């Protein structure tokens, strides 16, 4: 019994998966072809302007001709992180470009459909590809992080530190890469948005901000309580209140309802 | 420019017509990316734009009827807030046989056609109907069209026990295999979740999904090719491609 195993971000036909050429043959013709010959030779040279084993030239930017003007182009779901984690780095490297090309193709088709004022079928395909690509990057980051921690003791992320901004709010400042040292950089000394302590003049503002956030947190709980009490008044005989051991005032909305109810 | 704008609007209507004509079950598009649904609904990122109260309807969240109801102009005052019966876990799915407990169709049974979880609603096919007149003009006689009204899942509707076709309460329990199932409290019989509830835009059932040309096949998908090494991603790719880097990166400063 075949299980639900459709993958769109895969975009890999068996052939291209196995025959991916590691050395890209990009731009071989710029040195050979003179501008006057470009017009006649472009169809021949364009064949070399690709890195996959399928030779469709620049038409790879467009969808299969069957799908031109189609009302619906079905596709599978995006790659999940667990499915990406079992693949080697080389496979993920290939997959990245396959996804990238698919994304470019979809963007081209969307733009073209807008130009000729036609409906673009199934725009969610692009969001699925983007989802797959972000997950792929996260998986690679996980692996690199683990390797670096074992080998060197660093995570590989840029260094950062806690500091305070001009409003007195605490945040994590991420270090930037510079070509000159800080003692030679005049802009470094002018920078004021990374303070060690909150500025004295922001004292009042910070107190008011904390008060506001405290009130928001408390009022959110009170709003949930109001809804639960209203439900208890409307449905006092419901077996839920008898089953529940806690007091009504201790309950939160997620204990009483399955999702965030509207209103 | 005006002509283009009109054509653009009609383009959007045609694009969404495919969605509107399809089933109204709320889980039909569950495999769609959330970013796309947010775009269609017009959800804004800034919390200041989020409405305080959102009223779900039987229509799609990107449909005009729901958008009009939830326009920032239409504020719902506290007196008109909804009160729902407590329901920690959703029990009634599309395709279930239920009995109506209130109203004109009290005691009659039917199939659940649509549910709206945010409002504890279910629509039972052919039950609890309302009739609307469509009188186009004076010459043509009025036409009556029937429509199902929603029923509250907790109080107004009850699941039927397949053993004796009588209304019953249910419990969630585990089978010996480890599956979570609904069990009737009165008889102890398992009430399976209907296939109709599992249907989505992509497939009717997972086993009958038809693979598209760009889908990765199950064999390649489940193939484990990862072998952990002490190399980073970059080093592995460089080794594979035969790239040798002997230059040292110039010193940069981080601050």
GROMACS .gro file of C-alpha atoms in nm, chain A residues 1-8 10-14 22 63 72 74-77 79 83 85-93 102 105 110 114 117-120 122-124 126-128 131 140 143-144 147-148 151 158-159 173 175-183 185 188 191 230-231 234-235 238 240-241 243 255-263, chain B residues 4 7-8 11 14-15 18-19 31-36 39-40 50 52-56 76-77 80-90 117-120 152 154-155 169 185 201-203 206-207 209-227 229-234 236-237 240-241 249 251-255:
model
  168
    1UNK     CA    1   0.000   0.000   0.000
    2UNK     CA    2   0.176   0.311  -0.115
    3UNK     CA    3   0.194   0.579   0.148
    4UNK     CA    4   0.141   0.947   0.093
    5UNK     CA    5   0.481   1.038  -0.043
    6UNK     CA    6   0.454   1.320  -0.288
    7UNK     CA    7   0.729   1.575  -0.298
    8UNK     CA    8   0.724   1.879  -0.512
   10UNK     CA    9   1.214   1.735  -0.522
   11UNK     CA   10   1.181   1.835  -0.883
   12UNK     CA   11   1.431   1.564  -0.963
   13UNK     CA   12   1.391   1.325  -1.244
   14UNK     CA   13   1.605   1.019  -1.199
   22UNK     CA   14   3.007   1.886  -1.113
   63UNK     CA   15   0.723   2.578  -1.788
   72UNK     CA   16  -0.450   2.404  -1.307
   74UNK     CA   17  -0.096   2.014  -0.983
   75UNK     CA   18   0.207   1.965  -0.764
   76UNK     CA   19   0.310   1.776  -0.455
   77UNK     CA   20   0.396   1.909  -0.113
   79UNK     CA   21   1.020   1.873   0.141
   83UNK     CA   22   1.329   1.401   0.459
   85UNK     CA   23   1.815   1.529   0.700
   86UNK     CA   24   1.868   1.180   0.556
   87UNK     CA   25   2.026   1.318   0.240
   88UNK     CA   26   2.399   1.374   0.198
   89UNK     CA   27   2.548   1.720   0.155
   90UNK     CA   28   2.618   1.654  -0.211
   91UNK     CA   29   2.256   1.559  -0.272
   92UNK     CA   30   2.137   1.869  -0.087
   93UNK     CA   31   2.371   2.080  -0.297
  102UNK     CA   32   1.207   2.580  -1.034
  105UNK     CA   33   1.073   2.927  -1.367
  110UNK     CA   34   0.394   3.454  -1.297
  114UNK     CA   35   0.061   3.925  -1.553
  117UNK     CA   36  -0.334   3.931  -1.829
  118UNK     CA   37  -0.400   3.564  -1.784
  119UNK     CA   38  -0.455   3.372  -1.461
  120UNK     CA   39  -0.140   3.215  -1.323
  122UNK     CA   40  -0.159   2.741  -0.866
  123UNK     CA   41   0.058   3.021  -0.724
  124UNK     CA   42   0.112   2.816  -0.407
  126UNK     CA   43   0.628   2.901  -0.545
  127UNK     CA   44   0.561   2.915  -0.169
  128UNK     CA   45   0.615   2.541  -0.145
  131UNK     CA   46   0.953   2.650   0.215
  140UNK     CA   47   2.280   2.250   0.648
  143UNK     CA   48   2.515   2.005   1.040
  144UNK     CA   49   2.777   2.277   1.014
  147UNK     CA   50   3.080   1.985   1.310
  148UNK     CA   51   3.223   2.321   1.415
  151UNK     CA   52   3.617   2.050   1.594
  158UNK     CA   53   2.865   3.569   1.394
  159UNK     CA   54   2.953   3.681   1.747
  173UNK     CA   55   2.359   4.309   1.889
  175UNK     CA   56   2.871   4.190   1.521
  176UNK     CA   57   2.938   4.311   1.169
  177UNK     CA   58   3.238   4.237   0.953
  178UNK     CA   59   3.466   4.532   0.881
  179UNK     CA   60   3.783   4.577   0.680
  180UNK     CA   61   3.942   4.827   0.915
  181UNK     CA   62   3.988   4.797   1.289
  182UNK     CA   63   3.760   4.988   1.524
  183UNK     CA   64   4.034   5.222   1.639
  185UNK     CA   65   3.693   5.360   1.206
  188UNK     CA   66   3.239   5.319   1.538
  191UNK     CA   67   2.763   5.474   1.711
  230UNK     CA   68  -1.936   3.349   3.006
  231UNK     CA   69  -1.928   2.991   2.882
  234UNK     CA   70  -2.429   2.987   2.951
  235UNK     CA   71  -2.362   2.611   2.986
  238UNK     CA   72  -2.189   2.081   3.075
  240UNK     CA   73  -1.664   1.956   3.130
  241UNK     CA   74  -1.697   2.170   3.446
  243UNK     CA   75  -1.471   1.666   3.513
  255UNK     CA   76  -0.768   2.399   2.825
  256UNK     CA   77  -1.130   2.470   2.740
  257UNK     CA   78  -1.132   2.505   2.360
  258UNK     CA   79  -0.958   2.316   2.083
  259UNK     CA   80  -0.847   2.624   1.881
  260UNK     CA   81  -0.858   2.995   1.930
  261UNK     CA   82  -1.227   3.052   1.889
  262UNK     CA   83  -1.333   3.352   1.687
  263UNK     CA   84  -1.457   3.653   1.881
  267UNK     CA   85  -0.627   4.666  -1.781
  270UNK     CA   86  -0.909   4.262  -1.675
  271UNK     CA   87  -0.683   4.227  -1.370
  274UNK     CA   88  -0.817   3.756  -1.362
  277UNK     CA   89  -1.106   3.341  -1.245
  278UNK     CA   90  -0.808   3.232  -1.039
  281UNK     CA   91  -1.138   2.719  -0.907
  282UNK     CA   92  -1.118   2.741  -0.529
  294UNK     CA   93  -0.162   2.109   0.265
  295UNK     CA   94  -0.128   2.459   0.127
  296UNK     CA   95   0.155   2.678   0.254
  297UNK     CA   96   0.037   2.922   0.522
  298UNK     CA   97   0.224   3.210   0.357
  299UNK     CA   98   0.009   3.170   0.046
  302UNK     CA   99  -0.145   3.646   0.106
  303UNK     CA  100  -0.487   3.551  -0.031
  313UNK     CA  101  -0.477   4.267   1.321
  315UNK     CA  102  -0.939   4.235   1.762
  316UNK     CA  103  -1.228   4.009   1.673
  317UNK     CA  104  -1.257   3.785   1.369
  318UNK     CA  105  -1.585   3.627   1.267
  319UNK     CA  106  -1.549   3.305   1.072
  339UNK     CA  107  -1.817   4.389   1.694
  340UNK     CA  108  -1.912   4.536   2.036
  343UNK     CA  109  -2.242   4.075   2.072
  344UNK     CA  110  -1.945   3.855   2.149
  345UNK     CA  111  -1.995   3.485   2.087
  346UNK     CA  112  -2.014   3.230   2.368
  347UNK     CA  113  -1.921   2.872   2.281
  348UNK     CA  114  -1.969   2.553   2.479
  349UNK     CA  115  -1.642   2.403   2.603
  350UNK     CA  116  -1.485   2.152   2.364
  351UNK     CA  117  -1.119   2.063   2.434
  352UNK     CA  118  -1.094   1.835   2.132
  353UNK     CA  119  -1.279   1.837   1.803
  380UNK     CA  120  -1.413   2.463   1.390
  381UNK     CA  121  -1.363   2.825   1.495
  382UNK     CA  122  -1.733   2.854   1.572
  383UNK     CA  123  -1.820   2.498   1.674
  415UNK     CA  124  -2.367   2.368   1.728
  417UNK     CA  125  -2.162   2.031   2.124
  418UNK     CA  126  -2.527   2.089   2.208
  432UNK     CA  127  -2.115   1.058   2.345
  448UNK     CA  128  -1.924   0.558   2.556
  464UNK     CA  129  -0.721   1.948  -0.284
  465UNK     CA  130  -0.434   1.714  -0.376
  466UNK     CA  131  -0.595   1.376  -0.317
  469UNK     CA  132  -0.340   0.930   0.047
  470UNK     CA  133  -0.317   0.589  -0.116
  472UNK     CA  134  -0.267   1.008  -0.486
  473UNK     CA  135  -0.155   1.033  -0.844
  474UNK     CA  136   0.208   1.134  -0.875
  475UNK     CA  137   0.293   1.434  -1.086
  476UNK     CA  138   0.596   1.441  -1.323
  477UNK     CA  139   0.795   1.670  -1.095
  478UNK     CA  140   0.731   1.479  -0.772
  479UNK     CA  141   1.013   1.284  -0.615
  480UNK     CA  142   0.928   0.914  -0.599
  481UNK     CA  143   0.900   0.726  -0.273
  482UNK     CA  144   1.210   0.515  -0.344
  483UNK     CA  145   1.438   0.816  -0.386
  484UNK     CA  146   1.271   1.001  -0.102
  485UNK     CA  147   1.332   0.735   0.160
  486UNK     CA  148   1.684   0.653   0.044
  487UNK     CA  149   1.935   0.738   0.317
  488UNK     CA  150   2.248   0.888   0.161
  489UNK     CA  151   2.377   1.086   0.459
  490UNK     CA  152   2.701   0.969   0.615
  492UNK     CA  153   3.174   1.320   0.854
  493UNK     CA  154   3.388   1.574   1.030
  494UNK     CA  155   3.375   1.801   0.726
  495UNK     CA  156   3.155   2.104   0.692
  496UNK     CA  157   2.918   2.140   0.399
  497UNK     CA  158   3.160   2.369   0.217
  499UNK     CA  159   3.267   1.840   0.132
  500UNK     CA  160   3.147   2.017  -0.180
  503UNK     CA  161   3.381   1.661  -0.452
  504UNK     CA  162   3.430   1.932  -0.713
  512UNK     CA  163   4.149   3.481   0.382
  514UNK     CA  164   4.200   3.937   0.830
  515UNK     CA  165   3.871   4.113   0.895
  516UNK     CA  166   3.748   4.276   1.211
  517UNK     CA  167   3.424   4.196   1.388
  518UNK     CA  168   3.262   4.459   1.606
   0.00000   0.00000   0.00000
